[in-house]
Short mmCIF file of C-alpha atoms in Angstrom, two decimals:
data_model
loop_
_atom_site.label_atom_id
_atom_site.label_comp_id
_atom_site.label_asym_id
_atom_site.label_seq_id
_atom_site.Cartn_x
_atom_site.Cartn_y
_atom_site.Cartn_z
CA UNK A 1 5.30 9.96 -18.35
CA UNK A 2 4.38 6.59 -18.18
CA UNK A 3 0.18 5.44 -17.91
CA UNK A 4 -1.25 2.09 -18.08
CA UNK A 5 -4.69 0.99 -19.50
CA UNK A 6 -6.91 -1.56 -18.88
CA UNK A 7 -10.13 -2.70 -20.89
CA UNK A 8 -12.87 -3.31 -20.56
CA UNK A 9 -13.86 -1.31 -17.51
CA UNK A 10 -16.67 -3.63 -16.29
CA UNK A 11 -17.49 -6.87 -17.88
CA UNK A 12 -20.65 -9.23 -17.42
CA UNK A 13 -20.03 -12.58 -18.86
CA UNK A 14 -22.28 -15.73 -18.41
CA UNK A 15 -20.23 -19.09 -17.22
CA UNK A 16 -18.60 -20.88 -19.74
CA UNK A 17 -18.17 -18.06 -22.03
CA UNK A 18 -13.98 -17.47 -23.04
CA UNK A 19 -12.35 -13.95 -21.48
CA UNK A 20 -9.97 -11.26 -22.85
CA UNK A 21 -8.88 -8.46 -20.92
CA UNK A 22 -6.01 -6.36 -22.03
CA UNK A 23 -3.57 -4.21 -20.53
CA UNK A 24 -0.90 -1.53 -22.13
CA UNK A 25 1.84 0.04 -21.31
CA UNK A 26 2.95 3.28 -22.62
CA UNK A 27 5.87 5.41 -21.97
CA UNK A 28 9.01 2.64 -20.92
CA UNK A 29 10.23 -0.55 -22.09
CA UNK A 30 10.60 -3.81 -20.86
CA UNK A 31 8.65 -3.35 -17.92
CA UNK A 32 7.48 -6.10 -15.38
CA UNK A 33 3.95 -7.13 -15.81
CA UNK A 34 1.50 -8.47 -13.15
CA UNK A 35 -1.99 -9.63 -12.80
CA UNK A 36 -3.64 -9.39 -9.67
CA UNK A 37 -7.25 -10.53 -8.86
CA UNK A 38 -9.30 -9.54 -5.83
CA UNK A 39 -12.21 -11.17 -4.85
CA UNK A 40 -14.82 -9.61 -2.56
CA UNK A 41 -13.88 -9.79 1.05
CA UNK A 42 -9.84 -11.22 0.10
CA UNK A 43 -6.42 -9.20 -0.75
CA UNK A 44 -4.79 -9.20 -4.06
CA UNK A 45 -4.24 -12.12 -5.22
CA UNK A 46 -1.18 -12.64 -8.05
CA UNK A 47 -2.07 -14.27 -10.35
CA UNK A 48 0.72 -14.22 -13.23
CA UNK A 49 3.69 -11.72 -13.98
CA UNK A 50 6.19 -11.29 -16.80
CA UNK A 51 9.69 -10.36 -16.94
CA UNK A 52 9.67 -9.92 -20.69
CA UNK A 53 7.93 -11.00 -24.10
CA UNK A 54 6.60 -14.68 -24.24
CA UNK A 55 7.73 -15.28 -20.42
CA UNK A 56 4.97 -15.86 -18.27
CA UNK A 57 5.15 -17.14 -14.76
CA UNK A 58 1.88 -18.53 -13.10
CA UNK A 59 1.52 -18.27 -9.78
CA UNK A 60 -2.20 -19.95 -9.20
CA UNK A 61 -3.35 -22.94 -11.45
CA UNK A 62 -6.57 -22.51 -12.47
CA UNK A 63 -8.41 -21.99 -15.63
CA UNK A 64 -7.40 -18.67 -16.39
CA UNK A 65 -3.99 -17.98 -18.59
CA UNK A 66 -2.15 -14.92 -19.83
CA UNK A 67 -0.20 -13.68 -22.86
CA UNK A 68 2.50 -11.51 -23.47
CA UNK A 69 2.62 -10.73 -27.40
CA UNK A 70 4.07 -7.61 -27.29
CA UNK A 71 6.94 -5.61 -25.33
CA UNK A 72 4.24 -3.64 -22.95
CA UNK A 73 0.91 -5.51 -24.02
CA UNK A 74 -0.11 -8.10 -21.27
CA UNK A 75 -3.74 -10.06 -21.88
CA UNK A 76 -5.63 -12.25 -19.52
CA UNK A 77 -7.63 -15.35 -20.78
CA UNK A 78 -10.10 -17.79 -19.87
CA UNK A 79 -11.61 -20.35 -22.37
CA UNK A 80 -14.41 -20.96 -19.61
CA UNK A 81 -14.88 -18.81 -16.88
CA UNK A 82 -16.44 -20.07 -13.55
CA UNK A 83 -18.61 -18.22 -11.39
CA UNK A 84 -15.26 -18.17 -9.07
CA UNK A 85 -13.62 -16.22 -11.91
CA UNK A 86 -15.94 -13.25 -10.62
CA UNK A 87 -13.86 -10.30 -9.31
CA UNK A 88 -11.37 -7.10 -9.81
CA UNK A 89 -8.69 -7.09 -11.75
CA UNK A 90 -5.92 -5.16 -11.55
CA UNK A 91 -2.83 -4.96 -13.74
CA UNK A 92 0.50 -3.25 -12.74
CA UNK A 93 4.07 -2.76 -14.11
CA UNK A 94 7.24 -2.43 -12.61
CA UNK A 95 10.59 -1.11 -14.00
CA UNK A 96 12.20 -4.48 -14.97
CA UNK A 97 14.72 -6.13 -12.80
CA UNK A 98 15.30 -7.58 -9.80
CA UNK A 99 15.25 -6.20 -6.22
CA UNK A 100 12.32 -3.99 -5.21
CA UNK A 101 10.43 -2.42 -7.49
CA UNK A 102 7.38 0.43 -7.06
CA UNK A 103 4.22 -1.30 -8.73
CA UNK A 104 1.95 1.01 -10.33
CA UNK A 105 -1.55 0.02 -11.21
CA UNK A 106 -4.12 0.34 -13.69
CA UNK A 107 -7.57 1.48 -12.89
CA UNK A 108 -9.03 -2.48 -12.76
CA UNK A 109 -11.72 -4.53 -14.55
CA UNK A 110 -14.80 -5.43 -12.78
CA UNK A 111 -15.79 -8.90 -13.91
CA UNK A 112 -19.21 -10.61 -13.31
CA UNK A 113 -19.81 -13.93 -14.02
CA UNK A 114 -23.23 -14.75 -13.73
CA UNK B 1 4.77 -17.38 1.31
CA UNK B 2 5.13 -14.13 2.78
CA UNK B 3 1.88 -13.54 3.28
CA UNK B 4 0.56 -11.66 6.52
CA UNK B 5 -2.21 -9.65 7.78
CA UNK B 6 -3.41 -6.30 7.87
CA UNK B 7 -4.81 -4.94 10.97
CA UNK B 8 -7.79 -3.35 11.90
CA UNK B 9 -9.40 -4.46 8.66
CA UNK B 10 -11.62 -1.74 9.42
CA UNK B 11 -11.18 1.60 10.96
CA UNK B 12 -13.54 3.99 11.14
CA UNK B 13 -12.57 7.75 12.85
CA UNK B 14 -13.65 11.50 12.48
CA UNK B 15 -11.93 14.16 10.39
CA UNK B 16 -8.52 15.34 12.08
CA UNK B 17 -8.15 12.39 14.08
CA UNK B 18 -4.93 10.50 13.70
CA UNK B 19 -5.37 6.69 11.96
CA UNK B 20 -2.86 3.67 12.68
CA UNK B 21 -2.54 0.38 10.41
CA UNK B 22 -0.34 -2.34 10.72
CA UNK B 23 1.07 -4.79 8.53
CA UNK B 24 3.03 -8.02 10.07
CA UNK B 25 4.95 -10.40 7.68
CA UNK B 26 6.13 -14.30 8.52
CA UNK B 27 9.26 -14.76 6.88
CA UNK B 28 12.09 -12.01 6.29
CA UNK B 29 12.13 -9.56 3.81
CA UNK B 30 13.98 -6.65 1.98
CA UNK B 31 11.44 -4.06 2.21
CA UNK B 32 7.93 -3.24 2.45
CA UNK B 33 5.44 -0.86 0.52
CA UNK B 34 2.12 0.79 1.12
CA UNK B 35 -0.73 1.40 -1.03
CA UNK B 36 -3.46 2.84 -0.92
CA UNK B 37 -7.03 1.89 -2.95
CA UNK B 38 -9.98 4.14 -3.60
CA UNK B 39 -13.35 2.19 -4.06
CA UNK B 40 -13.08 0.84 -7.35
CA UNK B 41 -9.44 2.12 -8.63
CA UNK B 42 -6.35 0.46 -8.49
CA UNK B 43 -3.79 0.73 -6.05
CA UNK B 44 -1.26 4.09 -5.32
CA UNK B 45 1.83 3.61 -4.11
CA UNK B 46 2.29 5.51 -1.01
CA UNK B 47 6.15 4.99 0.59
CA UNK B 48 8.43 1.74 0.94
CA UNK B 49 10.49 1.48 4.05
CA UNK B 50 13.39 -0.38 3.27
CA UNK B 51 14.45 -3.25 5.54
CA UNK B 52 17.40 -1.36 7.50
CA UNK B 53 15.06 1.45 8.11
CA UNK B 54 12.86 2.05 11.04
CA UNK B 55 11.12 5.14 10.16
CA UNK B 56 10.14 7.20 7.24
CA UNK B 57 7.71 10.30 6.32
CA UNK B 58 6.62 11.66 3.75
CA UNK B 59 3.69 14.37 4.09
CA UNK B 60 1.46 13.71 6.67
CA UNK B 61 2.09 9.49 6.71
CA UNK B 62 4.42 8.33 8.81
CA UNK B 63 5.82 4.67 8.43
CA UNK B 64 7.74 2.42 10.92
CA UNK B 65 9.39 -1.02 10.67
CA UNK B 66 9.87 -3.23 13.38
CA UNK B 67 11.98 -6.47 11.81
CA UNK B 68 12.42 -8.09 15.18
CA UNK B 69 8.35 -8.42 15.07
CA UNK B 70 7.66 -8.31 11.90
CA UNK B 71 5.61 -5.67 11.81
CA UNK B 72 5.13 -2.30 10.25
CA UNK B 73 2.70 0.05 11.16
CA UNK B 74 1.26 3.27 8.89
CA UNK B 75 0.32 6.51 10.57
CA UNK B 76 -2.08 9.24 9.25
CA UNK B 77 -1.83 12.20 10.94
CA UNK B 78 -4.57 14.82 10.80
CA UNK B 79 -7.29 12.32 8.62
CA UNK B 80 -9.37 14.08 5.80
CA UNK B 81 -12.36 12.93 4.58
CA UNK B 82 -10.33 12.06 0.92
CA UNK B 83 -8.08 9.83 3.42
CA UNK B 84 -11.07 7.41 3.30
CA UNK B 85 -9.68 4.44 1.13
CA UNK B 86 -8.46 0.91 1.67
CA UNK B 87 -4.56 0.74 2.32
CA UNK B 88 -2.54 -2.68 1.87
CA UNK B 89 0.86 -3.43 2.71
CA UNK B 90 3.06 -5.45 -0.17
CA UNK B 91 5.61 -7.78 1.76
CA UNK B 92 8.50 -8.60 0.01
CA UNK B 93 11.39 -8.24 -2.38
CA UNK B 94 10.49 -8.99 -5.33
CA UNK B 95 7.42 -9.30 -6.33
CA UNK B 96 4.52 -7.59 -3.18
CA UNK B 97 2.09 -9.69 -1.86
CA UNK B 98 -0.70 -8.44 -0.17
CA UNK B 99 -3.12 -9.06 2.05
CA UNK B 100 -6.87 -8.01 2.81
CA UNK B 101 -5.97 -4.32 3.52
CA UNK B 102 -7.58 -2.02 6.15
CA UNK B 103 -10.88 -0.18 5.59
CA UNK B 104 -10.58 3.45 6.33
CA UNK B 105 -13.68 5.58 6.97
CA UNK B 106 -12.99 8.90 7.72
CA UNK B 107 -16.14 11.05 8.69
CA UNK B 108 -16.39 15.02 8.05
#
């Protein structure tokens, strides 16, 4: 069966500090990966999603980027994170291709910038 | 964007009382999921309703799609206590997007 992980489960950083959260995929290949963030008080928000290795689509500029290195490995980064960066993180996967697709979802990184 | 709102975003009702969402979407789409979020977790997939579908069940949810509005709306018969969790529509066909998500509060 198929599970996905996220780390670190909660995560205080001060402001201007650099970010890495990871997420993996186990149990298919060549899934679609997403990054959502939800801010107190707002939905999800996407914020990138990948259709395969190395192919990233962003769909909010801001000072936040992602990585793909690997076929079910999908990392979030920040050189500087903002007190606006503050939030829950979720990343999800999706059998790849196009049409609708079931999302499931990791269990989320709480992140605290203070 | 296909963005749209969920509404009530809260909703607060006692154990074995029946609890109605709704979901309504600008621009056309293909289908349309629901989710559901405990505090803290990440989102369950609960049932997609597929565009040229109007109703669909599974357990004790019940899901309807109205196209001509726009709208969807997600019925939980018989609430439990566990039923207390945020639940978010995703509106489109590729990729969800979601909105704010209802509050459910389900007292014993």
């Amino acid at each position: 069966s198929q599970t996905i992980h996220q780390w670190p489960a909660t995560l205080v950083q001060p402001v201007g500090s650099p970010l890495s959260l990871e997420c993996t995929v186990e149990g298919t290949s060549n899934p679609n990966l997403y990054w959502y963030r939800q801010a107190a008080g707002r939905g999800l928000q996407l914020l990138f999603y990948s259709v395969g290795i190395g192919q990233i689509s962003s769909e909010v500029p801001q000072n936040l980027s992602a990585s793909r290195p690997q076929d079910r490995q999908f990392i979030l980064s920040s050189k500087k994170l903002l007190l606006s960066d503050s939030g829950f993180y979720l990343c999800a996967w999706s059998v790849s291709g196009t049409g609708t697709r079931e999302q499931y979802f990791g269990p989320g990184t709480r992140l605290t910038v203070t | 964007s296909q963005q749209g709102e969920e509404d009530p975003q809260a909703l607060s009702i006692q154990e074995g009382e029946n609890a109605t969402m709704n979901c309504s979407y600008k621009t056309s789409i293909n289908n349309l999921q629901w989710y559901r979020q405990n505090s803290g977790r990440g989102l369950v997939h609960l049932i997609l309703i597929r565009s040229n579908e109007r109703e669909k069940h599974s357990g004790r949810l019940r899901v309807t799609l109205d196209t001509s509005k726009k709208s969807s709306s997600l019925l939980i018969t018989a609430s439990r206590a566990a039923d207390t969790a945020s639940y978010f529509c995703g509106r489109g066909s590729y990729i969800p997007t979601f909105g704010r998500g209802t509050s459910l509060i389900v007292h014993p």
